[in-house]
Amino acid sequence: MPIVTIQITREGSTPGASAATAEEKAALIKGVSQLLLDVLNKPLDSTFVVIDEVDTENWGRGGLPVEEFRRQQNCRSPE
């Protein structure tokens, strides 16, 4: 019985969205479940997928809150 946890930041994939849509979450669940079936022969009906959305203020990278990390990365990127 596989249990897969997917952690994503709570922000939308399109401007103005504040979270992943129900359709996007369903696609993640379907895709991960299918991958476990294809690679490890784990039945779809025994696979559990949990999507944990985390506020960006609770997400960090490179020793910084993710928003600050992104700002610094954007300042470094040549246009």
mmCIF file of C-alpha atoms in Angstrom:
data_model
loop_
_atom_site.group_PDB
_atom_site.id
_atom_site.type_symbol
_atom_site.label_atom_id
_atom_site.label_comp_id
_atom_site.label_asym_id
_atom_site.label_seq_id
_atom_site.Cartn_x
_atom_site.Cartn_y
_atom_site.Cartn_z
ATOM 1 C CA MET A 1 0.000 0.000 0.000
ATOM 2 C CA PRO A 2 2.031 2.993 -1.201
ATOM 3 C CA ILE A 3 1.381 6.387 0.319
ATOM 4 C CA VAL A 4 2.759 9.337 -1.616
ATOM 5 C CA THR A 5 2.866 12.859 -0.218
ATOM 6 C CA ILE A 6 3.280 15.723 -2.661
ATOM 7 C CA GLN A 7 4.163 19.075 -1.136
ATOM 8 C CA ILE A 8 3.572 22.196 -3.184
ATOM 9 C CA THR A 9 3.462 25.854 -2.356
ATOM 10 C CA ARG A 10 0.004 27.320 -2.004
ATOM 11 C CA GLU A 11 0.001 29.472 -5.095
ATOM 12 C CA GLY A 12 -1.685 29.039 -8.375
ATOM 13 C CA SER A 13 -0.168 27.999 -11.663
ATOM 14 C CA THR A 14 -1.812 30.952 -13.396
ATOM 15 C CA PRO A 15 -1.879 34.667 -12.537
ATOM 16 C CA GLY A 16 -4.491 35.494 -9.925
ATOM 17 C CA ALA A 17 -4.889 31.894 -8.705
ATOM 18 C CA SER A 18 -4.150 31.255 -5.041
ATOM 19 C CA ALA A 19 -3.861 27.467 -5.153
ATOM 20 C CA ALA A 20 -3.631 24.524 -7.487
ATOM 21 C CA THR A 21 -6.983 23.787 -9.083
ATOM 22 C CA ALA A 22 -8.994 20.653 -8.425
ATOM 23 C CA GLU A 23 -8.203 19.551 -11.994
ATOM 24 C CA GLU A 24 -4.443 20.013 -11.456
ATOM 25 C CA LYS A 25 -4.592 18.046 -8.207
ATOM 26 C CA ALA A 26 -6.567 15.268 -9.890
ATOM 27 C CA ALA A 27 -3.912 15.103 -12.632
ATOM 28 C CA LEU A 28 -1.147 14.813 -10.018
ATOM 29 C CA ILE A 29 -3.011 12.016 -8.228
ATOM 30 C CA LYS A 30 -3.653 10.153 -11.479
ATOM 31 C CA GLY A 31 -0.098 10.573 -12.741
ATOM 32 C CA VAL A 32 1.622 9.480 -9.531
ATOM 33 C CA SER A 33 -0.698 6.510 -9.146
ATOM 34 C CA GLN A 34 -0.091 5.445 -12.754
ATOM 35 C CA LEU A 35 3.676 5.776 -12.290
ATOM 36 C CA LEU A 36 3.592 3.441 -9.283
ATOM 37 C CA LEU A 37 1.530 0.973 -11.293
ATOM 38 C CA ASP A 38 3.886 1.140 -14.285
ATOM 39 C CA VAL A 39 7.166 0.991 -12.364
ATOM 40 C CA LEU A 40 6.369 -1.064 -9.253
ATOM 41 C CA ASN A 41 3.165 -2.844 -10.309
ATOM 42 C CA LYS A 42 1.268 -1.267 -7.409
ATOM 43 C CA PRO A 43 -2.496 -1.426 -7.984
ATOM 44 C CA LEU A 44 -4.249 1.900 -8.419
ATOM 45 C CA ASP A 45 -6.802 1.065 -5.744
ATOM 46 C CA SER A 46 -4.121 0.511 -3.105
ATOM 47 C CA THR A 47 -2.215 3.744 -3.750
ATOM 48 C CA PHE A 48 -2.888 6.770 -1.569
ATOM 49 C CA VAL A 49 -1.810 10.250 -2.630
ATOM 50 C CA VAL A 50 -1.831 13.222 -0.278
ATOM 51 C CA ILE A 51 -1.308 16.743 -1.598
ATOM 52 C CA ASP A 52 -0.044 19.122 1.046
ATOM 53 C CA GLU A 53 -0.220 22.787 0.078
ATOM 54 C CA VAL A 54 2.148 24.979 2.073
ATOM 55 C CA ASP A 55 1.910 28.756 2.338
ATOM 56 C CA THR A 56 4.968 30.353 0.727
ATOM 57 C CA GLU A 57 5.819 32.002 4.049
ATOM 58 C CA ASN A 58 6.349 28.472 5.426
ATOM 59 C CA TRP A 59 8.555 27.355 2.522
ATOM 60 C CA GLY A 60 12.261 28.059 2.277
ATOM 61 C CA ARG A 61 15.141 27.481 -0.095
ATOM 62 C CA GLY A 62 18.797 28.340 0.111
ATOM 63 C CA GLY A 63 18.460 29.509 3.703
ATOM 64 C CA LEU A 64 15.791 32.058 2.803
ATOM 65 C CA PRO A 65 12.013 32.257 2.700
ATOM 66 C CA VAL A 66 11.056 31.209 -0.839
ATOM 67 C CA GLU A 67 9.754 34.649 -1.851
ATOM 68 C CA GLU A 68 13.085 36.278 -0.915
ATOM 69 C CA PHE A 69 15.017 33.485 -2.656
ATOM 70 C CA ARG A 70 12.978 34.074 -5.829
ATOM 71 C CA ARG A 71 13.544 37.839 -5.653
ATOM 72 C CA GLN A 72 17.291 37.301 -5.402
ATOM 73 C CA GLN A 73 17.258 34.789 -8.265
ATOM 74 C CA ASN A 74 15.291 37.208 -10.459
ATOM 75 C CA CYS A 75 17.794 39.987 -9.743
ATOM 76 C CA ARG A 76 20.652 37.704 -10.850
ATOM 77 C CA SER A 77 18.971 36.514 -14.043
ATOM 78 C CA PRO A 78 20.038 38.370 -17.183
ATOM 79 C CA GLU A 79 17.134 39.649 -19.244
#
